[in-house]
mmCIF file with all atom_site columns, C-alpha atoms in Angstrom:
data_model
loop_
_atom_site.group_PDB
_atom_site.id
_atom_site.type_symbol
_atom_site.label_atom_id
_atom_site.label_alt_id
_atom_site.label_comp_id
_atom_site.label_asym_id
_atom_site.label_entity_id
_atom_site.label_seq_id
_atom_site.pdbx_PDB_ins_code
_atom_site.Cartn_x
_atom_site.Cartn_y
_atom_site.Cartn_z
_atom_site.occupancy
_atom_site.B_iso_or_equiv
_atom_site.pdbx_formal_charge
_atom_site.auth_seq_id
_atom_site.auth_comp_id
_atom_site.auth_asym_id
_atom_site.auth_atom_id
_atom_site.pdbx_PDB_model_num
ATOM 1   C CA . UNK A 1 1   ? 91.754  -121.349 33.966 1.00 94.00 ? 1425 UNK A CA 1
ATOM 2   C CA . UNK A 1 2   ? 95.049  -122.101 32.229 1.00 98.00 ? 1426 UNK A CA 1
ATOM 3   C CA . UNK A 1 3   ? 97.398  -119.121 32.354 1.00 98.00 ? 1427 UNK A CA 1
ATOM 4   C CA . UNK A 1 4   ? 100.468 -118.199 30.296 1.00 98.00 ? 1428 UNK A CA 1
ATOM 5   C CA . UNK A 1 5   ? 103.107 -115.506 30.800 1.00 98.00 ? 1429 UNK A CA 1
ATOM 6   C CA . UNK A 1 6   ? 104.597 -114.193 27.548 1.00 98.00 ? 1430 UNK A CA 1
ATOM 7   C CA . UNK A 1 7   ? 107.741 -112.078 27.723 1.00 98.00 ? 1431 UNK A CA 1
ATOM 8   C CA . UNK A 1 8   ? 108.423 -109.107 25.440 1.00 98.00 ? 1432 UNK A CA 1
ATOM 9   C CA . UNK A 1 9   ? 111.282 -106.618 25.094 1.00 97.00 ? 1433 UNK A CA 1
ATOM 10  C CA . UNK A 1 10  ? 112.525 -103.993 22.687 1.00 96.00 ? 1434 UNK A CA 1
ATOM 11  C CA . UNK A 1 11  ? 113.528 -105.919 19.557 1.00 97.00 ? 1435 UNK A CA 1
ATOM 12  C CA . UNK A 1 12  ? 111.101 -108.836 20.065 1.00 98.00 ? 1436 UNK A CA 1
ATOM 13  C CA . UNK A 1 13  ? 109.855 -110.379 16.809 1.00 98.00 ? 1437 UNK A CA 1
ATOM 14  C CA . UNK A 1 14  ? 106.299 -109.122 16.596 1.00 98.00 ? 1438 UNK A CA 1
ATOM 15  C CA . UNK A 1 15  ? 104.842 -112.046 14.643 1.00 98.00 ? 1439 UNK A CA 1
ATOM 16  C CA . UNK A 1 16  ? 106.169 -114.582 17.135 1.00 98.00 ? 1440 UNK A CA 1
ATOM 17  C CA . UNK A 1 17  ? 104.757 -112.565 20.013 1.00 98.00 ? 1441 UNK A CA 1
ATOM 18  C CA . UNK A 1 18  ? 101.353 -111.642 18.590 1.00 98.00 ? 1442 UNK A CA 1
ATOM 19  C CA . UNK A 1 19  ? 100.577 -114.949 16.848 1.00 98.00 ? 1443 UNK A CA 1
ATOM 20  C CA . UNK A 1 20  ? 101.378 -116.886 20.005 1.00 98.00 ? 1444 UNK A CA 1
ATOM 21  C CA . UNK A 1 21  ? 99.456  -114.517 22.295 1.00 98.00 ? 1445 UNK A CA 1
ATOM 22  C CA . UNK A 1 22  ? 96.397  -114.305 20.022 1.00 98.00 ? 1446 UNK A CA 1
ATOM 23  C CA . UNK A 1 23  ? 96.236  -118.042 19.309 1.00 98.00 ? 1447 UNK A CA 1
ATOM 24  C CA . UNK A 1 24  ? 96.480  -119.004 22.974 1.00 98.00 ? 1448 UNK A CA 1
ATOM 25  C CA . UNK A 1 25  ? 93.687  -116.562 23.836 1.00 98.00 ? 1449 UNK A CA 1
ATOM 26  C CA . UNK A 1 26  ? 91.484  -118.263 21.212 1.00 98.00 ? 1450 UNK A CA 1
ATOM 27  C CA . UNK A 1 27  ? 91.929  -121.470 23.228 1.00 98.00 ? 1451 UNK A CA 1
ATOM 28  C CA . UNK A 1 28  ? 90.678  -119.757 26.383 1.00 98.00 ? 1452 UNK A CA 1
ATOM 29  C CA . UNK A 1 29  ? 94.139  -119.403 27.890 1.00 98.00 ? 1453 UNK A CA 1
ATOM 30  C CA . UNK A 1 30  ? 94.550  -116.270 30.019 1.00 98.00 ? 1454 UNK A CA 1
ATOM 31  C CA . UNK A 1 31  ? 97.676  -114.538 28.706 1.00 98.00 ? 1455 UNK A CA 1
ATOM 32  C CA . UNK A 1 32  ? 99.754  -111.820 30.354 1.00 98.00 ? 1456 UNK A CA 1
ATOM 33  C CA . UNK A 1 33  ? 102.581 -110.038 28.553 1.00 98.00 ? 1457 UNK A CA 1
ATOM 34  C CA . UNK A 1 34  ? 105.518 -108.867 30.678 1.00 97.00 ? 1458 UNK A CA 1
ATOM 35  C CA . UNK A 1 35  ? 108.039 -106.284 29.517 1.00 96.00 ? 1459 UNK A CA 1
ATOM 36  C CA . UNK A 1 36  ? 111.738 -106.985 30.098 1.00 96.00 ? 1460 UNK A CA 1
ATOM 37  C CA . UNK A 1 37  ? 113.674 -103.688 30.219 1.00 92.00 ? 1461 UNK A CA 1
ATOM 38  C CA . UNK A 1 38  ? 117.290 -103.469 29.162 1.00 82.00 ? 1462 UNK A CA 1
ATOM 39  C CA . UNK A 1 39  ? 119.819 -103.073 31.963 1.00 59.00 ? 1463 UNK A CA 1
ATOM 40  C CA . UNK A 1 40  ? 120.394 -99.540  30.686 1.00 42.00 ? 1464 UNK A CA 1
ATOM 41  C CA . UNK A 1 41  ? 117.737 -97.112  29.430 1.00 39.00 ? 1465 UNK A CA 1
ATOM 42  C CA . UNK A 1 42  ? 115.208 -98.828  27.133 1.00 42.00 ? 1466 UNK A CA 1
ATOM 43  C CA . UNK A 1 43  ? 114.530 -97.068  23.842 1.00 42.00 ? 1467 UNK A CA 1
ATOM 44  C CA . UNK A 1 44  ? 110.809 -97.738  24.030 1.00 45.00 ? 1468 UNK A CA 1
ATOM 45  C CA . UNK A 1 45  ? 108.372 -94.981  24.976 1.00 44.00 ? 1469 UNK A CA 1
ATOM 46  C CA . UNK A 1 46  ? 109.066 -93.766  28.517 1.00 46.00 ? 1470 UNK A CA 1
ATOM 47  C CA . UNK A 1 47  ? 105.771 -91.950  29.038 1.00 51.00 ? 1471 UNK A CA 1
ATOM 48  C CA . UNK A 1 48  ? 103.769 -95.099  29.695 1.00 56.00 ? 1472 UNK A CA 1
ATOM 49  C CA . UNK A 1 49  ? 104.094 -97.725  32.389 1.00 65.00 ? 1473 UNK A CA 1
ATOM 50  C CA . UNK A 1 50  ? 104.999 -100.320 31.328 1.00 75.00 ? 1474 UNK A CA 1
ATOM 51  C CA . UNK A 1 51  ? 106.817 -98.681  28.402 1.00 86.00 ? 1475 UNK A CA 1
ATOM 52  C CA . UNK A 1 52  ? 105.892 -99.495  24.828 1.00 92.00 ? 1476 UNK A CA 1
ATOM 53  C CA . UNK A 1 53  ? 107.980 -102.336 23.418 1.00 95.00 ? 1477 UNK A CA 1
ATOM 54  C CA . UNK A 1 54  ? 109.479 -101.343 20.063 1.00 95.00 ? 1478 UNK A CA 1
ATOM 55  C CA . UNK A 1 55  ? 109.616 -104.622 18.180 1.00 96.00 ? 1479 UNK A CA 1
ATOM 56  C CA . UNK A 1 56  ? 112.050 -105.799 15.521 1.00 96.00 ? 1480 UNK A CA 1
ATOM 57  C CA . UNK A 1 57  ? 110.101 -104.187 12.641 1.00 95.00 ? 1481 UNK A CA 1
ATOM 58  C CA . UNK A 1 58  ? 109.297 -101.065 14.681 1.00 93.00 ? 1482 UNK A CA 1
ATOM 59  C CA . UNK A 1 59  ? 105.780 -102.187 15.582 1.00 96.00 ? 1483 UNK A CA 1
ATOM 60  C CA . UNK A 1 60  ? 104.990 -100.775 19.026 1.00 96.00 ? 1484 UNK A CA 1
ATOM 61  C CA . UNK A 1 61  ? 103.196 -103.006 21.532 1.00 96.00 ? 1485 UNK A CA 1
ATOM 62  C CA . UNK A 1 62  ? 101.958 -102.013 24.977 1.00 96.00 ? 1486 UNK A CA 1
ATOM 63  C CA . UNK A 1 63  ? 102.685 -104.900 27.373 1.00 97.00 ? 1487 UNK A CA 1
ATOM 64  C CA . UNK A 1 64  ? 100.286 -105.755 30.174 1.00 96.00 ? 1488 UNK A CA 1
ATOM 65  C CA . UNK A 1 65  ? 102.929 -105.336 32.893 1.00 96.00 ? 1489 UNK A CA 1
ATOM 66  C CA . UNK A 1 66  ? 106.630 -104.820 33.488 1.00 94.00 ? 1490 UNK A CA 1
ATOM 67  C CA . UNK A 1 67  ? 108.185 -108.045 34.737 1.00 95.00 ? 1491 UNK A CA 1
ATOM 68  C CA . UNK A 1 68  ? 107.918 -108.474 38.485 1.00 95.00 ? 1492 UNK A CA 1
ATOM 69  C CA . UNK A 1 69  ? 109.664 -111.775 39.302 1.00 94.00 ? 1493 UNK A CA 1
ATOM 70  C CA . UNK A 1 70  ? 107.656 -112.164 42.500 1.00 94.00 ? 1494 UNK A CA 1
ATOM 71  C CA . UNK A 1 71  ? 104.382 -112.016 40.540 1.00 96.00 ? 1495 UNK A CA 1
ATOM 72  C CA . UNK A 1 72  ? 105.562 -114.025 37.536 1.00 97.00 ? 1496 UNK A CA 1
ATOM 73  C CA . UNK A 1 73  ? 106.459 -117.390 39.013 1.00 98.00 ? 1497 UNK A CA 1
ATOM 74  C CA . UNK A 1 74  ? 105.237 -120.906 38.229 1.00 98.00 ? 1498 UNK A CA 1
ATOM 75  C CA . UNK A 1 75  ? 102.814 -120.756 41.162 1.00 98.00 ? 1499 UNK A CA 1
ATOM 76  C CA . UNK A 1 76  ? 100.787 -118.219 39.145 1.00 98.00 ? 1500 UNK A CA 1
ATOM 77  C CA . UNK A 1 77  ? 101.179 -119.427 35.549 1.00 98.00 ? 1501 UNK A CA 1
ATOM 78  C CA . UNK A 1 78  ? 101.120 -122.773 33.772 1.00 98.00 ? 1502 UNK A CA 1
ATOM 79  C CA . UNK A 1 79  ? 103.443 -121.738 30.947 1.00 98.00 ? 1503 UNK A CA 1
ATOM 80  C CA . UNK A 1 80  ? 106.295 -119.304 30.338 1.00 98.00 ? 1504 UNK A CA 1
ATOM 81  C CA . UNK A 1 81  ? 106.817 -118.253 26.712 1.00 99.00 ? 1505 UNK A CA 1
ATOM 82  C CA . UNK A 1 82  ? 109.835 -116.479 25.246 1.00 98.00 ? 1506 UNK A CA 1
ATOM 83  C CA . UNK A 1 83  ? 109.573 -115.135 21.670 1.00 98.00 ? 1507 UNK A CA 1
ATOM 84  C CA . UNK A 1 84  ? 112.527 -114.404 19.433 1.00 98.00 ? 1508 UNK A CA 1
ATOM 85  C CA . UNK A 1 85  ? 113.775 -111.392 17.563 1.00 98.00 ? 1509 UNK A CA 1
ATOM 86  C CA . UNK A 1 86  ? 117.496 -110.977 18.102 1.00 97.00 ? 1510 UNK A CA 1
ATOM 87  C CA . UNK A 1 87  ? 117.330 -107.716 20.028 1.00 97.00 ? 1511 UNK A CA 1
ATOM 88  C CA . UNK A 1 88  ? 114.690 -108.946 22.443 1.00 97.00 ? 1512 UNK A CA 1
ATOM 89  C CA . UNK A 1 89  ? 116.256 -112.389 22.760 1.00 98.00 ? 1513 UNK A CA 1
ATOM 90  C CA . UNK A 1 90  ? 119.634 -110.929 23.717 1.00 97.00 ? 1514 UNK A CA 1
ATOM 91  C CA . UNK A 1 91  ? 117.984 -108.750 26.386 1.00 97.00 ? 1515 UNK A CA 1
ATOM 92  C CA . UNK A 1 92  ? 116.146 -111.754 27.825 1.00 97.00 ? 1516 UNK A CA 1
ATOM 93  C CA . UNK A 1 93  ? 119.144 -114.086 27.627 1.00 97.00 ? 1517 UNK A CA 1
ATOM 94  C CA . UNK A 1 94  ? 121.289 -111.592 29.546 1.00 96.00 ? 1518 UNK A CA 1
ATOM 95  C CA . UNK A 1 95  ? 118.646 -110.878 32.192 1.00 96.00 ? 1519 UNK A CA 1
ATOM 96  C CA . UNK A 1 96  ? 119.346 -112.629 35.490 1.00 96.00 ? 1520 UNK A CA 1
ATOM 97  C CA . UNK A 1 97  ? 115.665 -112.193 36.351 1.00 96.00 ? 1521 UNK A CA 1
ATOM 98  C CA . UNK A 1 98  ? 114.640 -114.092 33.202 1.00 97.00 ? 1522 UNK A CA 1
ATOM 99  C CA . UNK A 1 99  ? 117.293 -116.764 33.747 1.00 97.00 ? 1523 UNK A CA 1
ATOM 100 C CA . UNK A 1 100 ? 116.070 -117.334 37.316 1.00 97.00 ? 1524 UNK A CA 1
ATOM 101 C CA . UNK A 1 101 ? 112.452 -117.333 36.158 1.00 98.00 ? 1525 UNK A CA 1
ATOM 102 C CA . UNK A 1 102 ? 113.152 -119.994 33.526 1.00 98.00 ? 1526 UNK A CA 1
ATOM 103 C CA . UNK A 1 103 ? 114.890 -122.187 36.093 1.00 98.00 ? 1527 UNK A CA 1
ATOM 104 C CA . UNK A 1 104 ? 111.997 -121.777 38.539 1.00 98.00 ? 1528 UNK A CA 1
ATOM 105 C CA . UNK A 1 105 ? 109.511 -122.975 35.901 1.00 98.00 ? 1529 UNK A CA 1
ATOM 106 C CA . UNK A 1 106 ? 111.801 -125.779 34.815 1.00 98.00 ? 1530 UNK A CA 1
ATOM 107 C CA . UNK A 1 107 ? 112.260 -127.114 38.351 1.00 98.00 ? 1531 UNK A CA 1
ATOM 108 C CA . UNK A 1 108 ? 108.724 -126.556 39.683 1.00 97.00 ? 1532 UNK A CA 1
ATOM 109 C CA . UNK A 1 109 ? 107.285 -129.732 41.244 1.00 96.00 ? 1533 UNK A CA 1
ATOM 110 C CA . UNK A 1 110 ? 103.984 -129.239 39.412 1.00 96.00 ? 1534 UNK A CA 1
ATOM 111 C CA . UNK A 1 111 ? 104.994 -129.774 35.810 1.00 96.00 ? 1535 UNK A CA 1
ATOM 112 C CA . UNK A 1 112 ? 105.074 -126.550 33.787 1.00 98.00 ? 1536 UNK A CA 1
ATOM 113 C CA . UNK A 1 113 ? 105.629 -125.741 30.107 1.00 98.00 ? 1537 UNK A CA 1
ATOM 114 C CA . UNK A 1 114 ? 108.360 -123.450 28.793 1.00 98.00 ? 1538 UNK A CA 1
ATOM 115 C CA . UNK A 1 115 ? 108.064 -122.259 25.186 1.00 98.00 ? 1539 UNK A CA 1
ATOM 116 C CA . UNK A 1 116 ? 110.915 -120.637 23.267 1.00 98.00 ? 1540 UNK A CA 1
ATOM 117 C CA . UNK A 1 117 ? 110.882 -119.687 19.598 1.00 98.00 ? 1541 UNK A CA 1
ATOM 118 C CA . UNK A 1 118 ? 113.537 -118.441 17.176 1.00 98.00 ? 1542 UNK A CA 1
ATOM 119 C CA . UNK A 1 119 ? 116.443 -116.690 18.946 1.00 98.00 ? 1543 UNK A CA 1
ATOM 120 C CA . UNK A 1 120 ? 114.420 -116.898 22.164 1.00 98.00 ? 1544 UNK A CA 1
ATOM 121 C CA . UNK A 1 121 ? 115.860 -120.402 22.537 1.00 98.00 ? 1545 UNK A CA 1
ATOM 122 C CA . UNK A 1 122 ? 119.156 -118.708 23.497 1.00 98.00 ? 1546 UNK A CA 1
ATOM 123 C CA . UNK A 1 123 ? 117.694 -118.347 26.992 1.00 98.00 ? 1547 UNK A CA 1
ATOM 124 C CA . UNK A 1 124 ? 117.990 -122.118 27.418 1.00 98.00 ? 1548 UNK A CA 1
ATOM 125 C CA . UNK A 1 125 ? 121.757 -121.636 27.228 1.00 98.00 ? 1549 UNK A CA 1
ATOM 126 C CA . UNK A 1 126 ? 122.100 -118.747 29.663 1.00 98.00 ? 1550 UNK A CA 1
ATOM 127 C CA . UNK A 1 127 ? 119.601 -120.299 32.084 1.00 98.00 ? 1551 UNK A CA 1
ATOM 128 C CA . UNK A 1 128 ? 121.831 -123.392 32.023 1.00 97.00 ? 1552 UNK A CA 1
ATOM 129 C CA . UNK A 1 129 ? 119.067 -125.855 31.248 1.00 97.00 ? 1553 UNK A CA 1
ATOM 130 C CA . UNK A 1 130 ? 120.309 -129.444 30.951 1.00 96.00 ? 1554 UNK A CA 1
ATOM 131 C CA . UNK A 1 131 ? 121.028 -130.927 27.557 1.00 95.00 ? 1555 UNK A CA 1
ATOM 132 C CA . UNK A 1 132 ? 117.972 -132.119 25.634 1.00 96.00 ? 1556 UNK A CA 1
ATOM 133 C CA . UNK A 1 133 ? 116.382 -131.892 22.171 1.00 97.00 ? 1557 UNK A CA 1
ATOM 134 C CA . UNK A 1 134 ? 116.030 -128.263 21.075 1.00 98.00 ? 1558 UNK A CA 1
ATOM 135 C CA . UNK A 1 135 ? 115.664 -126.060 18.008 1.00 98.00 ? 1559 UNK A CA 1
ATOM 136 C CA . UNK A 1 136 ? 115.951 -122.356 17.164 1.00 98.00 ? 1560 UNK A CA 1
ATOM 137 C CA . UNK A 1 137 ? 116.387 -119.967 14.278 1.00 98.00 ? 1561 UNK A CA 1
ATOM 138 C CA . UNK A 1 138 ? 119.271 -121.262 12.116 1.00 98.00 ? 1562 UNK A CA 1
ATOM 139 C CA . UNK A 1 139 ? 121.189 -118.013 12.726 1.00 97.00 ? 1563 UNK A CA 1
ATOM 140 C CA . UNK A 1 140 ? 121.872 -118.979 16.357 1.00 97.00 ? 1564 UNK A CA 1
ATOM 141 C CA . UNK A 1 141 ? 122.275 -122.752 15.914 1.00 97.00 ? 1565 UNK A CA 1
ATOM 142 C CA . UNK A 1 142 ? 126.054 -122.566 16.320 1.00 97.00 ? 1566 UNK A CA 1
ATOM 143 C CA . UNK A 1 143 ? 125.686 -121.054 19.805 1.00 97.00 ? 1567 UNK A CA 1
ATOM 144 C CA . UNK A 1 144 ? 124.248 -124.226 21.333 1.00 96.00 ? 1568 UNK A CA 1
ATOM 145 C CA . UNK A 1 145 ? 126.736 -126.345 23.279 1.00 94.00 ? 1569 UNK A CA 1
ATOM 146 C CA . UNK A 1 146 ? 127.205 -129.957 22.223 1.00 94.00 ? 1570 UNK A CA 1
ATOM 147 C CA . UNK A 1 147 ? 125.177 -131.316 25.137 1.00 92.00 ? 1571 UNK A CA 1
ATOM 148 C CA . UNK A 1 148 ? 122.006 -130.027 23.459 1.00 97.00 ? 1572 UNK A CA 1
ATOM 149 C CA . UNK A 1 149 ? 120.522 -132.364 20.841 1.00 97.00 ? 1573 UNK A CA 1
ATOM 150 C CA . UNK A 1 150 ? 119.842 -129.816 18.120 1.00 98.00 ? 1574 UNK A CA 1
ATOM 151 C CA . UNK A 1 151 ? 116.996 -130.628 15.712 1.00 97.00 ? 1575 UNK A CA 1
ATOM 152 C CA . UNK A 1 152 ? 116.152 -128.924 12.416 1.00 96.00 ? 1576 UNK A CA 1
ATOM 153 C CA . UNK A 1 153 ? 112.410 -129.339 12.966 1.00 96.00 ? 1577 UNK A CA 1
ATOM 154 C CA . UNK A 1 154 ? 109.526 -126.851 13.016 1.00 95.00 ? 1578 UNK A CA 1
ATOM 155 C CA . UNK A 1 155 ? 108.678 -127.627 16.638 1.00 97.00 ? 1579 UNK A CA 1
ATOM 156 C CA . UNK A 1 156 ? 110.596 -129.735 19.150 1.00 97.00 ? 1580 UNK A CA 1
ATOM 157 C CA . UNK A 1 157 ? 108.927 -130.983 22.334 1.00 97.00 ? 1581 UNK A CA 1
ATOM 158 C CA . UNK A 1 158 ? 111.284 -132.218 25.044 1.00 97.00 ? 1582 UNK A CA 1
ATOM 159 C CA . UNK A 1 159 ? 110.406 -134.179 28.176 1.00 95.00 ? 1583 UNK A CA 1
ATOM 160 C CA . UNK A 1 160 ? 113.956 -135.442 28.325 1.00 87.00 ? 1584 UNK A CA 1
ATOM 161 C CA . UNK A 1 161 ? 114.510 -134.785 32.034 1.00 89.00 ? 1585 UNK A CA 1
ATOM 162 C CA . UNK A 1 162 ? 112.046 -136.655 34.299 1.00 91.00 ? 1586 UNK A CA 1
ATOM 163 C CA . UNK A 1 163 ? 110.206 -134.467 36.796 1.00 93.00 ? 1587 UNK A CA 1
ATOM 164 C CA . UNK A 1 164 ? 111.097 -131.236 35.022 1.00 97.00 ? 1588 UNK A CA 1
ATOM 165 C CA . UNK A 1 165 ? 109.165 -128.865 32.750 1.00 98.00 ? 1589 UNK A CA 1
ATOM 166 C CA . UNK A 1 166 ? 108.286 -129.674 29.160 1.00 98.00 ? 1590 UNK A CA 1
ATOM 167 C CA . UNK A 1 167 ? 110.447 -127.541 26.858 1.00 98.00 ? 1591 UNK A CA 1
ATOM 168 C CA . UNK A 1 168 ? 108.837 -126.547 23.534 1.00 98.00 ? 1592 UNK A CA 1
ATOM 169 C CA . UNK A 1 169 ? 111.074 -124.824 20.983 1.00 98.00 ? 1593 UNK A CA 1
ATOM 170 C CA . UNK A 1 170 ? 110.502 -123.603 17.443 1.00 98.00 ? 1594 UNK A CA 1
ATOM 171 C CA . UNK A 1 171 ? 112.350 -121.916 14.577 1.00 98.00 ? 1595 UNK A CA 1
ATOM 172 C CA . UNK A 1 172 ? 110.947 -118.532 13.506 1.00 98.00 ? 1596 UNK A CA 1
ATOM 173 C CA . UNK A 1 173 ? 108.004 -116.397 12.370 1.00 97.00 ? 1597 UNK A CA 1
ATOM 174 C CA . UNK A 1 174 ? 106.917 -118.999 9.822  1.00 96.00 ? 1598 UNK A CA 1
ATOM 175 C CA . UNK A 1 175 ? 106.570 -121.677 12.508 1.00 96.00 ? 1599 UNK A CA 1
ATOM 176 C CA . UNK A 1 176 ? 104.749 -119.470 15.023 1.00 97.00 ? 1600 UNK A CA 1
ATOM 177 C CA . UNK A 1 177 ? 101.345 -121.063 14.341 1.00 97.00 ? 1601 UNK A CA 1
ATOM 178 C CA . UNK A 1 178 ? 102.537 -124.670 14.766 1.00 96.00 ? 1602 UNK A CA 1
ATOM 179 C CA . UNK A 1 179 ? 104.384 -123.513 17.890 1.00 97.00 ? 1603 UNK A CA 1
ATOM 180 C CA . UNK A 1 180 ? 101.214 -121.973 19.335 1.00 98.00 ? 1604 UNK A CA 1
ATOM 181 C CA . UNK A 1 181 ? 99.070  -124.981 18.409 1.00 97.00 ? 1605 UNK A CA 1
ATOM 182 C CA . UNK A 1 182 ? 101.550 -127.305 20.106 1.00 97.00 ? 1606 UNK A CA 1
ATOM 183 C CA . UNK A 1 183 ? 101.363 -125.219 23.271 1.00 98.00 ? 1607 UNK A CA 1
ATOM 184 C CA . UNK A 1 184 ? 97.563  -125.380 23.153 1.00 98.00 ? 1608 UNK A CA 1
ATOM 185 C CA . UNK A 1 185 ? 97.586  -129.157 22.745 1.00 97.00 ? 1609 UNK A CA 1
ATOM 186 C CA . UNK A 1 186 ? 99.954  -129.601 25.671 1.00 97.00 ? 1610 UNK A CA 1
ATOM 187 C CA . UNK A 1 187 ? 98.052  -127.173 27.908 1.00 98.00 ? 1611 UNK A CA 1
ATOM 188 C CA . UNK A 1 188 ? 94.450  -127.906 26.883 1.00 98.00 ? 1612 UNK A CA 1
ATOM 189 C CA . UNK A 1 189 ? 94.404  -131.097 24.828 1.00 97.00 ? 1613 UNK A CA 1
ATOM 190 C CA . UNK A 1 190 ? 94.094  -132.085 21.165 1.00 95.00 ? 1614 UNK A CA 1
ATOM 191 C CA . UNK A 1 191 ? 90.339  -131.420 21.044 1.00 96.00 ? 1615 UNK A CA 1
ATOM 192 C CA . UNK A 1 192 ? 90.841  -127.781 22.029 1.00 97.00 ? 1616 UNK A CA 1
ATOM 193 C CA . UNK A 1 193 ? 93.657  -127.389 19.506 1.00 96.00 ? 1617 UNK A CA 1
ATOM 194 C CA . UNK A 1 194 ? 91.422  -128.721 16.730 1.00 94.00 ? 1618 UNK A CA 1
ATOM 195 C CA . UNK A 1 195 ? 88.616  -126.418 17.881 1.00 96.00 ? 1619 UNK A CA 1
ATOM 196 C CA . UNK A 1 196 ? 90.944  -123.410 17.488 1.00 96.00 ? 1620 UNK A CA 1
ATOM 197 C CA . UNK A 1 197 ? 92.512  -124.499 14.190 1.00 95.00 ? 1621 UNK A CA 1
ATOM 198 C CA . UNK A 1 198 ? 89.253  -125.052 12.277 1.00 93.00 ? 1622 UNK A CA 1
ATOM 199 C CA . UNK A 1 199 ? 87.798  -121.513 12.181 1.00 95.00 ? 1623 UNK A CA 1
ATOM 200 C CA . UNK A 1 200 ? 91.202  -120.052 11.259 1.00 95.00 ? 1624 UNK A CA 1
ATOM 201 C CA . UNK A 1 201 ? 90.842  -121.609 7.766  1.00 93.00 ? 1625 UNK A CA 1
ATOM 202 C CA . UNK A 1 202 ? 94.388  -122.762 7.079  1.00 88.00 ? 1626 UNK A CA 1
ATOM 203 C CA . UNK A 1 203 ? 95.149  -124.119 3.578  1.00 87.00 ? 1627 UNK A CA 1
ATOM 204 C CA . UNK A 1 204 ? 94.934  -127.915 3.547  1.00 80.00 ? 1628 UNK A CA 1
ATOM 205 C CA . UNK A 1 205 ? 98.687  -128.257 3.037  1.00 76.00 ? 1629 UNK A CA 1
ATOM 206 C CA . UNK A 1 206 ? 99.552  -126.225 6.158  1.00 76.00 ? 1630 UNK A CA 1
ATOM 207 C CA . UNK A 1 207 ? 101.155 -128.183 8.997  1.00 69.00 ? 1631 UNK A CA 1
ATOM 208 C CA . UNK A 1 208 ? 99.212  -127.345 12.163 1.00 70.00 ? 1632 UNK A CA 1
ATOM 209 C CA . UNK A 1 209 ? 99.335  -130.573 14.144 1.00 64.00 ? 1633 UNK A CA 1
ATOM 210 C CA . UNK A 1 210 ? 101.610 -132.090 16.740 1.00 60.00 ? 1634 UNK A CA 1
ATOM 211 C CA . UNK A 1 211 ? 103.808 -134.083 16.583 1.00 61.00 ? 1635 UNK A CA 1
ATOM 212 C CA . UNK A 1 212 ? 105.688 -132.780 13.562 1.00 55.00 ? 1636 UNK A CA 1
#
């Protein structure tokens, strides 16, 4: 079974997290959400383990686990997904555990997929991924060094570095469905993506396919 690890923190954008998680599950992908605590005391609920993640619009989500780097590596999952939301993205971008995890997926000899959406793409900077096509929420576009080939597209798929992971990036809550469908196509194939899209009854003008 294809497996995906989806990170979440206080301040994560709840649409980007839940739409991606839910849509991947519809494709038969086994998803696990992992909470990334702040370096200081998190402001989520402390009476549960893992603590509740308080998302960007105050929606509270109970993650499956708290991140354990030893149990979260590319030997156990086919994809690593990082949602946006400025508060959560800053926590993840500053986390050495997340930076190391991203690099381990990127460099794994069995090709993996890394998905980043909205401000979550900031992690590509702090993890020091090599320059390649990328996108993000417009609010953080100026933070990307010149060696990244920034694209103003709904979804950007990069296989720019031979032998490394495929990097999939997207722009924000409104592109969360195309982002998720792209991940499904890359992980499970176009037929599975189409199988998932149909029953969701998108308006005919909605862009759901890949490439974009």
